[in-house]
């Protein structure tokens, strides 16, 4: 019975060919991936060679793993159901794999609107067919390729032997391999990749398949191409960008993340800018459908959107909040609302937070210029309370970041100082210079210098004198000068003529000159054990332009009765200047006009220096002066001045009457100020 059906089918097909009728394939096969409907299906597009309107002698491998017919002279003969290896070019033209039930294959050829006849047949599966199906190879994925191949050339060799769809997996596999090898080996492998004979063929395959492969595969392959060093202005990359633009409406949440990652690594160009604008419009429409916070963060890093994030703050986990600092820093987006909310989450859940996260948060805050005292204090207090579990190197890295904010964690710095005294072997040259910079910049020893700690640090610096560079030596000695401590061996080596000449001719000459002037000033004005005179001819440093505070000048004029009672922008020796100078009697009870100063001896006169100070001259959220301001105050006291600090941001908030009262209490001594009883009388 089956034989008769087969013969009848052959006769029907032969008749159809002779009458040149259109043969329509009945869609009985199930696609492994979503269907793509093609209008006006043309069989010419399915074959490599050009065909006429009539079928020629052979129809080869229309689809992979599908019924194959082989023709004779007068008609078609059945060759059964078999699996064959499809030629490379056929895979390119029909890349999507098809599947069907090998046990029950039903074909119908019958009467229709075109006058076709229907034929039903049932084909029993032979043992040979079952064995062939079981032996069908497992699809090759980029993960399998990256595991089986050890180099980029191995991936290209695998492609040249048996290329399979989609070609994107070969690019993704090559980038996966490239990430796990060293930089030098990666550079060598990339050169071999470009010279490989199969590389151009792979690029051609990628160009043809771009419009039909899955969108996420296209995105991942595009990112891999850029990472592998394929020039962005090539036809392959630009065509891929155009196809990504055309298919951008296929973006789902996974593709949002992938596309953002692609744009993040690409240089600006016309197609990239258009694609970025398209992504921004699409995100505006679909941002409320994004479910995963990490996807949202990736998109934010690319296009800077935080609307959705603001409404999703209550859904942020601890890890999300910690990661948000790095995301905002990467996109250079200083969203105060996001940073404040994430800071609260970090502070409330800081116990058990690893060093890597703490360091990343502080570094991101530094990049964003975000100063949150509660966050900084929370991290410092946590590290201080668990000090014994941290390595000294880790604590030092945190202190270096704290210093960039001007934040002085007193308890943590005291604990670290004691640990250094007990374990001086920790100090190498780099850590020694870093510790000196932190403690001098934050003026940690303003009131009570720790001689034991300073001696340990001086000993460490002295130990590295044979191999230290001239600039590093100057850097270290400057830090000691700010702390009013002068290690003899280090200063003596720094003052050698060959060292001075090197500093004045190489490196940051302007910075070196400024530091040498500072050393000269300290050796002259401070009480130092170093009495060797400096025979240096240093170039004159450039004085910073000074603009005395207009509000303070107006208040002084109102309080003292005119400009003749004070001087402004006074230049002093050692390149110091003061904003305003007032000359008073020794008790600071009355101001001496300029015309009366000549007849007053120095013993009966007190010079008052008024310094208008900005926030940056103090440690964060305090009135503790930082290193340079503290040294200037020390030197002005040595020169005979009574120093008054006026905070510019505070005086600016006061009304004129209140500002006059404020400065009056600063300028006049307590004994000279009238009491409440005096004022009433």
XYZ file of C-alpha atoms in Angstrom:
681
model
C 0.000 0.000 0.000
C 2.835 2.400 0.898
C 4.603 1.591 -2.397
C 1.500 2.571 -4.362
C 1.228 5.862 -2.464
C 4.865 6.697 -3.164
C 4.501 5.941 -6.888
C 1.359 8.024 -7.016
C 3.170 10.917 -5.348
C 6.028 10.731 -7.890
C 3.537 10.856 -10.735
C 1.765 13.866 -9.279
C 4.991 15.796 -8.721
C 6.197 14.995 -12.241
C 2.910 16.296 -13.649
C 3.262 19.512 -11.649
C 6.761 20.118 -12.995
C 5.715 19.490 -16.580
C 2.801 21.907 -16.274
C 5.149 24.521 -14.688
C 2.782 25.115 -11.782
C 3.951 26.764 -8.585
C 4.767 24.264 -5.859
C 3.761 25.490 -2.415
C 5.452 24.037 0.621
C 2.972 23.282 3.344
C 4.223 24.615 6.643
C 4.408 21.344 8.547
C 7.778 21.969 10.132
C 8.247 23.627 13.535
C 10.865 26.365 13.816
C 13.296 26.238 16.693
C 13.168 30.054 16.879
C 10.299 32.522 16.275
C 9.028 32.550 12.711
C 9.913 35.265 10.237
C 7.191 35.783 7.636
C 8.534 36.643 4.200
C 6.146 38.283 1.756
C 6.335 37.314 -1.951
C 8.503 34.262 -1.272
C 10.987 33.791 -4.106
C 12.836 30.541 -4.469
C 15.669 32.351 -6.260
C 16.740 33.807 -2.892
C 17.200 30.317 -1.483
C 19.892 29.145 -3.863
C 23.399 30.251 -4.771
C 23.013 29.890 -8.548
C 20.508 31.741 -10.748
C 17.521 29.693 -11.847
C 15.024 30.081 -14.671
C 11.328 29.857 -14.238
C 11.541 26.086 -14.749
C 13.310 23.740 -12.292
C 16.662 22.360 -13.435
C 18.125 18.953 -12.950
C 18.958 19.165 -9.305
C 17.514 20.734 -6.201
C 20.194 20.654 -3.491
C 19.733 20.829 0.218
C 16.952 23.379 0.531
C 16.979 23.189 4.305
C 19.284 21.442 6.708
C 17.874 18.137 8.093
C 14.884 18.232 5.701
C 13.499 15.853 3.088
C 15.916 15.724 0.127
C 14.777 15.032 -3.466
C 17.086 14.028 -6.255
C 15.905 14.299 -9.861
C 16.388 12.070 -12.804
C 15.821 12.840 -16.458
C 12.046 12.680 -16.566
C 10.929 13.171 -13.017
C 11.778 13.193 -9.308
C 12.830 10.138 -7.384
C 12.531 9.886 -3.629
C 15.725 9.544 -1.705
C 14.035 9.096 1.672
C 14.530 11.211 4.751
C 18.175 11.734 5.452
C 20.527 14.162 7.126
C 23.263 15.689 5.016
C 25.986 18.245 5.584
C 24.912 21.535 4.103
C 27.497 23.508 2.080
C 28.748 26.723 3.661
C 26.987 29.074 1.314
C 23.653 27.252 1.759
C 23.937 27.751 5.511
C 24.398 31.427 4.906
C 21.306 31.702 2.771
C 19.044 29.626 5.011
C 20.594 29.811 8.461
C 17.670 29.030 10.724
C 17.454 25.360 11.718
C 14.197 23.464 11.216
C 12.779 20.591 13.229
C 10.097 18.008 12.548
C 8.730 14.728 13.835
C 10.795 12.026 12.152
C 8.273 9.342 13.050
C 5.269 10.960 11.423
C 5.908 13.106 8.374
C 2.663 14.052 6.628
C 2.681 15.675 3.175
C -0.428 16.642 1.309
C -0.767 17.145 -2.364
C -4.448 17.561 -3.202
C -7.071 19.551 -5.009
C -6.925 23.255 -4.245
C -7.732 26.559 -5.867
C -4.817 25.961 -8.240
C -6.138 22.575 -9.302
C -3.519 20.644 -7.343
C -4.247 17.129 -6.194
C -3.797 16.034 -2.575
C -1.870 12.904 -1.672
C -1.537 11.569 1.868
C 1.154 9.152 2.875
C 2.669 7.848 6.084
C 6.343 6.937 6.144
C 7.585 4.470 8.734
C 10.924 5.416 10.244
C 13.693 2.934 9.587
C 16.365 1.924 12.092
C 18.927 3.774 9.976
C 16.939 6.998 10.272
C 16.779 6.671 14.055
C 20.540 6.146 14.299
C 21.203 9.163 12.093
C 18.934 11.327 14.241
C 20.642 10.176 17.444
C 24.054 10.968 15.930
C 23.090 14.549 15.063
C 25.789 16.858 16.525
C 25.094 19.228 19.422
C 24.772 22.874 18.307
C 28.016 24.806 18.782
C 27.724 27.782 21.128
C 30.233 30.530 21.846
C 30.757 29.060 25.336
C 31.655 25.681 23.881
C 33.974 27.311 21.365
C 35.712 29.373 24.030
C 36.186 26.277 26.192
C 37.497 24.055 23.399
C 39.750 26.662 21.754
C 42.898 28.105 23.294
C 43.503 30.998 20.907
C 41.731 33.277 18.480
C 43.214 31.377 15.579
C 41.704 28.131 16.918
C 38.242 29.711 16.694
C 38.878 30.802 13.106
C 40.143 27.305 12.270
C 36.913 25.833 13.651
C 34.926 28.285 11.535
C 36.824 27.464 8.343
C 36.283 23.709 8.821
C 32.537 23.798 9.461
C 30.961 27.247 9.674
C 27.586 27.315 11.375
C 24.963 29.960 12.010
C 25.134 32.457 13.598
C 28.590 33.839 12.879
C 28.270 36.097 15.912
C 29.295 33.243 18.195
C 32.778 33.161 16.667
C 33.403 36.832 17.458
C 31.987 36.445 20.968
C 34.109 33.339 21.563
C 37.265 35.123 20.392
C 36.649 38.028 22.778
C 35.950 35.601 25.632
C 39.326 33.963 24.983
C 41.078 37.326 24.595
C 39.876 38.449 28.043
C 41.544 35.559 29.833
C 45.026 35.906 28.319
C 47.755 38.420 29.103
C 47.990 41.808 27.423
C 51.107 40.899 25.414
C 49.630 37.600 24.258
C 46.353 39.347 23.400
C 48.187 41.820 21.175
C 49.971 38.951 19.379
C 46.760 36.929 18.987
C 44.921 39.900 17.486
C 47.624 40.274 14.862
C 47.302 36.590 13.971
C 43.521 36.977 13.823
C 43.699 39.785 11.263
C 46.147 37.782 9.117
C 44.170 34.516 9.299
C 42.802 33.427 5.882
C 39.347 32.711 7.351
C 38.948 36.110 9.022
C 37.693 37.908 5.887
C 35.266 35.069 5.205
C 33.910 35.334 8.769
C 33.389 39.066 8.292
C 31.493 38.430 5.045
C 29.278 35.889 6.782
C 28.593 38.383 9.561
C 27.576 41.058 7.058
C 25.060 38.746 5.399
C 23.611 37.373 8.631
C 23.260 40.676 10.511
C 19.609 41.172 9.548
C 18.426 37.669 10.446
C 20.320 36.684 13.572
C 18.882 37.309 17.000
C 19.176 40.926 18.119
C 21.092 40.169 21.312
C 23.580 38.034 19.341
C 24.136 40.965 16.995
C 24.759 43.294 19.933
C 27.197 40.971 21.680
C 29.107 40.351 18.452
C 29.324 44.104 17.776
C 30.793 44.685 21.216
C 33.242 41.819 20.654
C 34.333 43.321 17.311
C 35.147 46.669 18.921
C 36.927 45.024 21.849
C 38.977 42.876 19.468
C 40.289 46.005 17.801
C 38.381 45.953 14.527
C 38.441 49.627 13.434
C 35.170 51.394 14.044
C 35.153 53.008 10.583
C 35.138 49.643 8.761
C 32.190 48.462 6.660
C 31.581 45.563 9.071
C 31.195 47.725 12.189
C 29.269 50.533 10.504
C 26.894 48.085 8.796
C 26.297 46.346 12.117
C 25.511 49.723 13.690
C 23.004 50.507 10.935
C 21.279 47.138 11.360
C 21.137 47.667 15.125
C 19.450 51.027 14.446
C 16.932 49.472 12.056
C 16.020 46.724 14.528
C 16.101 48.792 17.718
C 12.395 48.163 18.328
C 13.310 44.533 19.061
C 15.012 45.701 22.280
C 13.868 43.940 25.420
C 15.294 44.355 28.915
C 18.258 42.098 28.178
C 19.008 44.020 24.991
C 18.835 47.357 26.841
C 21.754 46.220 28.939
C 23.650 44.771 25.968
C 23.139 47.858 23.794
C 24.234 50.156 26.628
C 27.390 48.080 27.035
C 28.055 48.359 23.276
C 27.680 52.147 23.216
C 29.859 52.471 26.305
C 32.931 51.081 24.504
C 32.453 52.875 21.168
C 33.916 56.195 20.090
C 31.505 58.977 19.097
C 30.526 58.983 15.427
C 27.373 59.697 13.431
C 25.924 56.189 13.658
C 26.818 55.846 17.346
C 25.245 59.211 18.168
C 22.062 58.307 16.289
C 21.902 54.948 18.032
C 22.419 56.548 21.436
C 19.603 59.005 20.715
C 17.370 56.135 19.641
C 18.117 54.233 22.822
C 17.301 57.322 24.873
C 13.892 57.663 23.178
C 13.161 53.968 23.634
C 14.131 54.081 27.306
C 11.847 57.069 27.845
C 8.965 54.946 26.577
C 9.806 51.664 28.278
C 11.750 52.657 31.406
C 8.791 51.763 33.615
C 8.895 48.184 32.319
C 12.509 47.606 33.423
C 12.376 45.125 36.293
C 16.004 44.572 37.258
C 17.902 47.352 38.985
C 21.252 46.312 37.492
C 19.811 46.691 33.990
C 18.597 50.129 34.985
C 22.044 51.044 36.280
C 23.706 49.909 33.048
C 21.326 52.044 30.989
C 21.869 55.005 33.322
C 25.615 54.711 32.828
C 25.091 55.007 29.084
C 22.425 57.710 28.766
C 22.193 59.243 32.233
C 18.546 58.542 33.151
C 17.643 58.414 36.834
C 13.864 59.016 36.803
C 13.051 55.377 37.237
C 15.806 54.910 39.787
C 14.363 57.669 41.981
C 11.012 55.897 42.125
C 12.622 52.515 42.714
C 14.796 53.487 45.688
C 12.699 51.410 48.052
C 13.515 48.352 45.931
C 17.268 48.863 46.098
C 19.084 46.096 47.898
C 22.245 46.758 49.891
C 24.329 45.599 46.929
C 22.366 47.850 44.551
C 23.036 50.870 46.751
C 26.733 50.065 47.021
C 27.007 49.565 43.265
C 25.133 52.795 42.452
C 28.104 54.967 43.518
C 30.327 53.332 40.905
C 27.609 53.589 38.242
C 27.068 57.308 38.830
C 30.822 57.939 38.818
C 31.241 56.028 35.542
C 28.611 58.201 33.867
C 29.808 61.359 35.686
C 26.270 61.986 36.898
C 26.143 63.731 40.293
C 22.586 62.935 41.364
C 22.460 64.223 44.951
C 19.111 62.542 45.656
C 20.394 59.131 44.586
C 23.710 59.586 46.387
C 22.040 60.673 49.622
C 19.605 57.765 49.651
C 22.295 55.210 48.797
C 24.543 56.716 51.491
C 21.847 56.092 54.094
C 21.535 52.484 52.968
C 25.312 51.988 53.135
C 25.598 53.548 56.603
C 22.723 51.480 58.006
C 24.216 48.237 56.666
C 27.932 48.928 56.896
C 28.834 46.075 59.239
C 30.481 43.299 57.255
C 31.068 45.519 54.249
C 34.320 44.404 52.547
C 37.248 46.693 51.860
C 36.764 46.577 48.089
C 33.257 48.055 48.398
C 34.318 50.752 50.880
C 37.222 51.782 48.668
C 35.004 51.865 45.566
C 32.416 54.041 47.327
C 35.000 56.560 48.529
C 36.739 56.709 45.157
C 33.420 57.249 43.374
C 32.482 60.014 45.830
C 35.856 61.629 45.133
C 35.284 61.501 41.368
C 31.814 63.002 41.804
C 33.046 65.600 44.322
C 30.336 64.372 46.670
C 31.090 65.121 50.325
C 28.716 63.445 52.749
C 30.041 63.838 56.288
C 27.733 61.146 57.684
C 28.949 58.640 55.084
C 32.626 59.458 55.662
C 32.202 59.365 59.440
C 30.246 56.107 59.240
C 32.995 54.395 57.229
C 35.772 55.792 59.464
C 33.999 54.767 62.685
C 33.333 51.276 61.333
C 36.968 50.757 60.335
C 38.149 52.159 63.696
C 35.821 49.861 65.658
C 37.039 46.812 63.708
C 40.618 48.035 63.310
C 42.295 44.698 64.140
C 40.730 42.894 61.157
C 42.138 45.336 58.603
C 45.569 45.343 57.030
C 47.599 48.512 57.488
C 47.798 48.900 53.716
C 43.986 48.881 53.481
C 43.615 51.492 56.235
C 46.244 53.677 54.556
C 44.382 53.581 51.233
C 41.216 54.703 53.010
C 43.104 57.502 54.803
C 44.503 58.713 51.477
C 40.951 59.006 50.132
C 39.736 60.694 53.330
C 42.476 63.305 52.876
C 41.179 64.190 49.401
C 37.893 65.216 51.052
C 39.711 67.144 53.751
C 38.130 64.750 56.257
C 40.113 64.117 59.447
C 39.016 60.883 61.193
C 40.756 61.531 64.517
C 40.185 58.131 66.178
C 41.193 56.160 63.095
C 44.329 58.265 62.551
C 45.347 57.816 66.200
C 44.924 54.032 65.968
C 46.873 53.897 62.720
C 49.639 56.033 64.194
C 50.056 53.676 67.180
C 50.102 50.660 64.858
C 52.855 52.209 62.738
C 54.945 52.905 65.843
C 54.572 49.252 66.904
C 55.149 47.819 63.408
C 57.608 50.121 61.598
C 58.617 47.262 59.283
C 55.378 47.959 57.382
C 56.836 51.209 56.074
C 58.222 51.100 52.555
C 59.184 54.242 50.679
C 55.805 54.692 48.984
C 53.766 54.205 52.167
C 56.118 56.473 54.127
C 55.569 59.378 51.739
C 51.811 58.754 51.668
C 51.514 58.746 55.483
C 53.569 61.930 55.760
C 51.322 63.644 53.230
C 48.075 62.612 54.951
C 49.117 63.613 58.467
C 50.708 66.911 57.386
C 47.859 67.923 55.072
C 45.226 67.326 57.753
C 47.414 68.984 60.419
C 46.818 66.084 62.788
C 49.467 67.292 65.293
C 48.269 70.870 65.611
C 48.198 70.999 69.416
C 50.160 67.975 70.634
C 52.743 66.542 68.215
C 53.552 62.878 68.699
C 57.360 62.844 68.826
C 57.599 59.050 68.846
C 55.574 58.738 65.635
C 57.493 61.553 63.932
C 60.816 59.957 64.878
C 59.676 56.612 63.430
C 58.642 58.314 60.193
C 61.915 60.281 60.046
C 63.868 57.054 60.554
C 61.932 55.355 57.758
C 62.610 58.230 55.347
C 66.295 58.289 56.342
C 66.565 54.589 55.588
C 65.522 55.187 51.984
C 67.864 58.133 51.356
C 70.339 56.087 49.226
C 67.684 55.213 46.610
C 65.092 57.982 46.924
C 64.638 60.414 44.038
C 65.220 64.128 44.529
C 61.535 64.997 43.998
C 60.350 62.332 46.456
C 62.868 63.564 49.023
C 61.612 67.138 48.600
C 58.021 65.876 48.896
C 58.789 64.080 52.158
C 60.758 66.968 53.688
C 57.952 69.408 52.814
C 55.500 67.221 54.760
C 57.836 67.300 57.777
C 58.076 71.105 57.475
C 54.281 71.425 57.655
C 54.386 69.402 60.881
C 57.227 71.587 62.270
C 59.631 68.632 62.374
C 63.032 68.595 60.653
C 64.955 65.304 60.220
C 68.613 66.360 59.928
C 69.815 63.643 57.542
C 66.984 64.183 55.050
C 67.305 67.992 55.115
C 71.078 67.819 54.768
C 70.869 65.576 51.682
C 68.168 67.775 50.151
C 70.346 70.895 50.473
C 73.223 69.383 48.470
C 73.984 71.533 45.426
C 73.614 68.714 42.916
C 70.185 67.837 44.339
C 69.041 71.472 44.241
C 70.276 71.888 40.654
C 68.427 68.746 39.597
C 65.196 70.022 41.176
C 65.557 73.394 39.431
C 66.118 71.843 36.004
C 63.959 68.698 35.775
C 60.465 67.562 36.652
C 57.853 69.987 37.968
C 60.231 72.941 38.272
C 57.558 75.426 39.381
C 56.324 73.071 42.097
C 59.859 72.308 43.199
C 60.669 76.025 43.533
C 57.566 76.552 45.689
C 58.527 73.679 48.005
C 62.110 74.917 48.315
C 60.860 78.397 49.268
C 58.692 76.770 51.918
C 61.714 74.893 53.303
C 63.764 78.109 53.331
C 60.994 79.915 55.242
C 60.641 77.133 57.803
C 64.387 76.913 58.459
C 64.476 80.661 59.071
C 61.287 81.201 61.079
C 60.762 77.932 62.957
C 62.744 76.733 65.931
C 64.820 74.075 64.176
C 67.952 72.187 65.220
C 69.321 72.773 61.722
C 71.589 75.836 61.806
C 73.450 75.434 58.532
C 72.850 78.577 56.427
C 71.193 78.036 53.066
C 73.308 79.338 50.210
C 70.638 79.076 47.533
C 69.724 81.325 44.654
C 66.123 80.315 44.076
C 64.004 81.975 41.397
C 61.268 84.179 42.795
C 57.990 82.335 43.136
C 54.870 83.742 41.531
C 52.516 85.319 44.062
C 48.891 84.272 43.732
C 46.505 87.111 42.781
C 44.748 88.459 45.863
C 41.270 89.942 46.012
C 40.418 91.140 49.543
C 36.888 90.283 50.602
C 34.656 93.285 49.814
C 32.221 92.546 52.641
C 35.005 92.388 55.240
C 36.506 95.627 53.903
C 33.135 97.365 54.220
C 32.676 96.107 57.793
C 36.177 97.273 58.814
C 35.522 100.723 57.362
C 32.295 100.964 59.357
C 33.903 99.683 62.554
C 37.222 101.541 62.508
C 36.140 104.763 60.849
C 37.878 104.760 57.462
C 40.662 103.173 55.412
C 43.371 105.131 57.222
C 42.971 102.847 60.235
C 43.837 99.629 58.351
C 45.807 98.425 55.331
C 44.690 95.851 52.773
C 46.583 93.290 50.693
C 49.819 93.644 52.657
C 52.832 91.835 51.216
C 55.282 90.367 53.762
C 58.685 88.679 53.529
C 58.901 85.022 52.525
C 56.171 85.528 49.924
C 53.457 85.834 52.567
C 50.585 88.279 52.284
C 47.682 89.188 54.557
C 44.261 90.481 53.543
C 44.079 93.274 56.105
C 46.492 94.657 58.723
C 45.496 96.731 61.770
C 48.016 98.388 64.078
C 46.879 98.647 67.710
C 48.307 99.321 71.110
C 49.910 96.505 73.040
C 46.670 95.678 74.876
C 44.605 95.712 71.667
C 42.280 98.255 73.230
C 42.520 100.932 70.557
C 43.446 101.257 66.898
C 46.444 103.385 65.931
C 45.948 105.537 62.837
C 48.668 105.389 60.203
C 49.748 108.940 60.990
C 50.477 108.069 64.656
C 52.424 104.843 64.060
C 55.837 106.431 63.505
C 56.063 107.678 67.090
C 55.142 104.336 68.692
C 57.802 101.790 69.559
C 57.436 98.201 68.491
C 57.105 97.101 72.125
C 54.016 99.253 72.572
C 52.332 98.228 69.332
C 50.501 95.061 68.306
C 50.148 94.223 64.618
C 46.907 92.385 63.812
C 46.642 90.239 60.669
C 43.139 89.495 59.380
C 43.004 86.486 57.054
C 39.879 85.862 55.013
C 39.639 82.076 54.938
C 37.663 79.791 52.625
C 36.138 76.437 53.573
C 38.853 74.472 51.790
C 41.477 75.793 54.219
C 39.785 73.870 57.043
C 39.186 70.181 57.525
C 35.752 69.055 56.395
C 32.891 70.530 58.444
C 35.212 71.909 61.134
C 37.360 74.914 61.981
C 40.488 72.790 62.296
C 43.057 74.478 59.974
C 44.769 72.298 57.414
C 48.542 72.099 57.057
C 49.347 75.176 54.954
C 47.051 77.496 56.912
C 48.398 76.215 60.232
C 51.989 76.814 59.083
C 51.137 80.343 57.896
C 49.541 81.177 61.253
C 52.626 79.813 63.029
C 54.961 81.902 60.933
C 52.846 85.089 61.299
C 52.946 84.636 65.067
C 56.736 84.344 64.837
C 56.789 87.601 62.825
C 54.877 89.359 65.637
C 51.312 89.297 64.339
C 48.126 88.525 66.217
C 46.200 86.406 63.687
C 42.417 86.642 63.243
C 40.635 84.201 60.940
C 37.444 85.425 59.269
C 35.376 82.769 57.529
C 34.142 84.310 54.295
C 31.024 82.120 54.003
C 29.931 83.057 57.532
C 30.473 86.805 57.231
C 28.560 86.814 53.952
C 25.409 85.578 55.724
C 25.434 88.302 58.392
C 23.688 91.630 58.245
C 26.012 94.654 58.448
C 25.205 95.341 62.103
C 25.853 91.726 63.113
C 29.029 91.602 61.026
C 30.387 94.711 62.746
C 29.688 93.186 66.166
C 31.332 89.926 65.108
C 34.563 91.572 63.927
C 34.646 93.877 66.953
C 34.772 90.890 69.304
C 37.555 89.392 67.184
C 39.741 92.501 66.923
C 39.577 93.973 70.403
C 40.762 92.099 73.468
C 38.223 90.842 75.967
C 39.313 93.403 78.515
C 38.906 96.287 76.049
C 35.328 95.400 75.063
C 32.618 97.337 76.922
C 30.381 95.324 79.223
C 26.620 95.463 79.203
C 26.655 97.810 82.241
C 29.041 100.182 80.457
C 26.805 100.322 77.438
C 23.728 101.177 79.529
C 25.522 103.997 81.334
